[in-house]
mmCIF file of C-alpha atoms in Angstrom:
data_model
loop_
_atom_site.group_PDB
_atom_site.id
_atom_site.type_symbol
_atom_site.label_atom_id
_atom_site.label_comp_id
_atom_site.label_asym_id
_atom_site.label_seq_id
_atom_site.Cartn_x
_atom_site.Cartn_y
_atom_site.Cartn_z
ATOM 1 C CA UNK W 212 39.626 -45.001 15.554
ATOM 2 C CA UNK W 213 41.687 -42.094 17.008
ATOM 3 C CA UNK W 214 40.766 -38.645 16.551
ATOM 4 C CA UNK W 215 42.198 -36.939 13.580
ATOM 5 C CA UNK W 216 40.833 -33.147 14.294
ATOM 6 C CA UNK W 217 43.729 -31.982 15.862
ATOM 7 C CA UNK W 218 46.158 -33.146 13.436
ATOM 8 C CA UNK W 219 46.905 -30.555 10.031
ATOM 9 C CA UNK W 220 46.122 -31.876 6.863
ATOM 10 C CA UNK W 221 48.239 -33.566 4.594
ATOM 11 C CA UNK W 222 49.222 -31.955 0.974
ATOM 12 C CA UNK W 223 46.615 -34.359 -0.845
ATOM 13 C CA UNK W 224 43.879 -33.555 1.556
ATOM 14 C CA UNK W 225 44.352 -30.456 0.759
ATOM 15 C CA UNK W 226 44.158 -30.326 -2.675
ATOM 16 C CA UNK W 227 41.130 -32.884 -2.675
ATOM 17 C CA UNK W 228 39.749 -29.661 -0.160
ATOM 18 C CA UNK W 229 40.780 -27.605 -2.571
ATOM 19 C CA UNK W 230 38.972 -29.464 -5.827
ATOM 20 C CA UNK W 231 35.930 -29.896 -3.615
ATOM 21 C CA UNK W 232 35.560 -26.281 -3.036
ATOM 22 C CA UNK W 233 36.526 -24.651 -6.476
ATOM 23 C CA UNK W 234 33.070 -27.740 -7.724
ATOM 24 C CA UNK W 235 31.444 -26.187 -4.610
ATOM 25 C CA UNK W 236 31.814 -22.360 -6.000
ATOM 26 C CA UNK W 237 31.165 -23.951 -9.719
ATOM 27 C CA UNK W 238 27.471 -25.210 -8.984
ATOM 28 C CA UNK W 239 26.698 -22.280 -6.844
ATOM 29 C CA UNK W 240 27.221 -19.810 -9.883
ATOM 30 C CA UNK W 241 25.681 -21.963 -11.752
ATOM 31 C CA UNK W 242 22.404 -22.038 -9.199
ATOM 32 C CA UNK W 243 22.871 -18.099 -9.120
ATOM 33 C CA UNK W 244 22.706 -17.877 -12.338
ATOM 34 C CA UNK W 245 20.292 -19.914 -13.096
ATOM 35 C CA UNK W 246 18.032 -18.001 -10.545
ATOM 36 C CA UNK W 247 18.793 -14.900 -12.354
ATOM 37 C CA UNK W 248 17.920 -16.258 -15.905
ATOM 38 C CA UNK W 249 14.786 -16.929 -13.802
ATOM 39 C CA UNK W 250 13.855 -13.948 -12.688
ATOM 40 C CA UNK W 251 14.585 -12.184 -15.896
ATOM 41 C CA UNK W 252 12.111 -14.404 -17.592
ATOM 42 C CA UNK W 253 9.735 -13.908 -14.670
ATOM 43 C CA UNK W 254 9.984 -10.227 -14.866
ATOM 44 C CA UNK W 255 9.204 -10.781 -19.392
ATOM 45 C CA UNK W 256 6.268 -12.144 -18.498
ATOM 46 C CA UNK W 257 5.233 -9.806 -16.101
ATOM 47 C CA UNK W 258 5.888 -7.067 -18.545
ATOM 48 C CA UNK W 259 4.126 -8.613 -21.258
ATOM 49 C CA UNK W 260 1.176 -9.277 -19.599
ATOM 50 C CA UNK W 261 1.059 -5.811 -18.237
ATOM 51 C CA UNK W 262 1.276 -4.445 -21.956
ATOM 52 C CA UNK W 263 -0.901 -7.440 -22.951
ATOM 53 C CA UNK W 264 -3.957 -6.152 -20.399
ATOM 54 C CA UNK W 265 -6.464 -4.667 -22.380
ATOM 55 C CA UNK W 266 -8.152 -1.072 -21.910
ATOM 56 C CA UNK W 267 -11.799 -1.446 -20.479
ATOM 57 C CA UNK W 268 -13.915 -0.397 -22.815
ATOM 58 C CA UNK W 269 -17.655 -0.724 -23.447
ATOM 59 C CA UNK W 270 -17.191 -3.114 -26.252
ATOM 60 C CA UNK W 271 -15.622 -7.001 -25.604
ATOM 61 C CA UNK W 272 -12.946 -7.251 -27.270
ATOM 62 C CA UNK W 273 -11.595 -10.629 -28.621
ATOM 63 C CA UNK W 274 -8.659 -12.253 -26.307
ATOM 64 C CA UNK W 275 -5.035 -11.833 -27.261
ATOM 65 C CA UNK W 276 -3.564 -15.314 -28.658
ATOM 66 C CA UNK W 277 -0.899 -16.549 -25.967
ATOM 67 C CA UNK W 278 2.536 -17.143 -26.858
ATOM 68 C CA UNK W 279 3.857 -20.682 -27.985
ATOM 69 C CA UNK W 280 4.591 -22.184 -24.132
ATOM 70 C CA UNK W 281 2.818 -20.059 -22.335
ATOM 71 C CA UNK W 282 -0.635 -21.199 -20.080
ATOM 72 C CA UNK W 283 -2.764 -19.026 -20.305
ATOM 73 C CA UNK W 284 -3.190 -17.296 -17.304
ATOM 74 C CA UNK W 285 -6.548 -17.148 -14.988
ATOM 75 C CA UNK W 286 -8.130 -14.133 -14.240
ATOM 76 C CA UNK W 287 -6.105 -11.153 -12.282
ATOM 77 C CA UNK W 288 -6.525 -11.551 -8.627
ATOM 78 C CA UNK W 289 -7.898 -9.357 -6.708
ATOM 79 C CA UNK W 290 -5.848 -6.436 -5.873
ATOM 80 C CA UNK W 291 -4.909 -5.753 -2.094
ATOM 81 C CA UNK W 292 -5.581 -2.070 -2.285
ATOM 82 C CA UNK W 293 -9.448 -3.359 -2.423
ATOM 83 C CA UNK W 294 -11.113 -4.123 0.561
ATOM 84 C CA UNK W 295 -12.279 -7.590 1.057
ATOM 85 C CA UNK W 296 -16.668 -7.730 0.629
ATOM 86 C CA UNK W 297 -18.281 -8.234 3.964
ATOM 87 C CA UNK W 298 -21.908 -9.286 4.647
ATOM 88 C CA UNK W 299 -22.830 -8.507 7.523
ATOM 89 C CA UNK W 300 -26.151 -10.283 7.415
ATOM 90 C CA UNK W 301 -23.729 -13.310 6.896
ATOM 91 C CA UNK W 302 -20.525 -13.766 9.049
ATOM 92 C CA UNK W 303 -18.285 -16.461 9.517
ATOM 93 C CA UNK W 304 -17.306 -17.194 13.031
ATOM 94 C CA UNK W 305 -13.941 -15.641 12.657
ATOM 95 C CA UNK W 306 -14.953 -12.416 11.492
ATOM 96 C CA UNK W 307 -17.580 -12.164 14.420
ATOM 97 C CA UNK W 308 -14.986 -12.903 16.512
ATOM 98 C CA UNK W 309 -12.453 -9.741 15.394
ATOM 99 C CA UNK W 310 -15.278 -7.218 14.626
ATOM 100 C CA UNK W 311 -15.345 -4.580 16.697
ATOM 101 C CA UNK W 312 -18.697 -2.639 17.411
ATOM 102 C CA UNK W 313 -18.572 1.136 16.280
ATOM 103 C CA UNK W 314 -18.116 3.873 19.412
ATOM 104 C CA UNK W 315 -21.074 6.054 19.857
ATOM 105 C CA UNK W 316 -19.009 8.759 20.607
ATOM 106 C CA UNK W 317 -16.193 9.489 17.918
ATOM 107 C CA UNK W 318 -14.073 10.771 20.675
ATOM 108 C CA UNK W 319 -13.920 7.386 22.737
ATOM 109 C CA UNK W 320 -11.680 4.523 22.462
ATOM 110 C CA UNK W 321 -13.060 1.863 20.092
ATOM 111 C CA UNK W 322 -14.191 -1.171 22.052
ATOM 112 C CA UNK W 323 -12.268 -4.753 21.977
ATOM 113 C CA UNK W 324 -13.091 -7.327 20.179
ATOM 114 C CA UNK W 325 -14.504 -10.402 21.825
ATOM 115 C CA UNK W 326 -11.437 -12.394 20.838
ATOM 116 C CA UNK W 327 -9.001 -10.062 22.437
ATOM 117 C CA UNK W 328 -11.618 -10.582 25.682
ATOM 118 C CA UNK W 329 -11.086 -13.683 25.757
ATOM 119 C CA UNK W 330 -7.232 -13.602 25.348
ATOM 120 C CA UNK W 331 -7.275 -11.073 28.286
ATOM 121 C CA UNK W 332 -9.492 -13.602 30.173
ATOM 122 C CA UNK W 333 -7.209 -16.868 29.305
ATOM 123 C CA UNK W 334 -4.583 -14.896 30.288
ATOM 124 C CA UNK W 335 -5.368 -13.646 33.775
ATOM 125 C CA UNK W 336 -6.743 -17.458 34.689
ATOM 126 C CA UNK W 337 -3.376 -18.533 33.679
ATOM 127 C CA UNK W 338 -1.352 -16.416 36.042
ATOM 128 C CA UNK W 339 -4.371 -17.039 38.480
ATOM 129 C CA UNK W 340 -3.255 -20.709 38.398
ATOM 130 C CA UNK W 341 0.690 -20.324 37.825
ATOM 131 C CA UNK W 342 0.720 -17.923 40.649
ATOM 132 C CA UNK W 343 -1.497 -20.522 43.124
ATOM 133 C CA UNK W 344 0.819 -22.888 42.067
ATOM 134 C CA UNK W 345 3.753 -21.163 43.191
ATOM 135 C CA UNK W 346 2.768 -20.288 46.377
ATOM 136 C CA UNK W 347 1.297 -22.976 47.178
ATOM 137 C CA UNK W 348 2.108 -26.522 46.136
#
């Protein structure tokens, strides 16, 4: 089949272009807006459950009914401001690993962490090797 790139389009190619773009624009507003009605129902909720939170008080307090539709949501997660509970009679491998030791001396540099070590260390054998190879293969 010869190519047909080079030559201009004919009047009902166009329009067919032209009908396939203006459906083109017609589901993208409709995905827009769509993802708008979205949001605004997102940000409702949000809103209500903010309002919905109860006051801590020393008494418990009976839990609101939910809305008709709406799950019931779990407990609030943790917020990021807090800082994550660490044993230290009980670390995982990965926290041993990125723990640094505390200075003696406030005025020093902190030490590195045994992972970064070993980066450093993986890193200098590899240019160790790239470099030997180099020179002399």
């Amino acid at each position: 089949m010869a190519d047909q790139n080079g030559l201009p389009l004919s009047d009902d190619e166009r329009q067919e272009l032209e009908v396939l773009r203006a459906e083109k624009r017609k589901r993208e507003a409709a995905r827009a807006a769509q993802e708008r009605a979205e949001l605004e129902a997102l940000r409702a909720e949000a809103q209500e459950e903010a309002s919905s939170l109860p006051l801590p008080t020393d008494q418990p307090t009976q839990a609101a009914p939910h809305p008709a539709g709406k799950k019931p949501t779990s407990a609030p997660a943790q917020s990021i401001k807090d800082d994550p509970i660490v044993d230290p009679d009980n670390l995982t491998f990965g926290q041993k690993m990125v723990l640094t030791p505390e200075p003696h001396d406030p005025d020093e540099l902190p030490p590195m962490a045994p992972a970064q070590k070993l980066i450093i260390a993986f890193a200098l054998i590899a240019l160790f090797l790239m470099v030997r190879y180099i020179f002399f293969r």
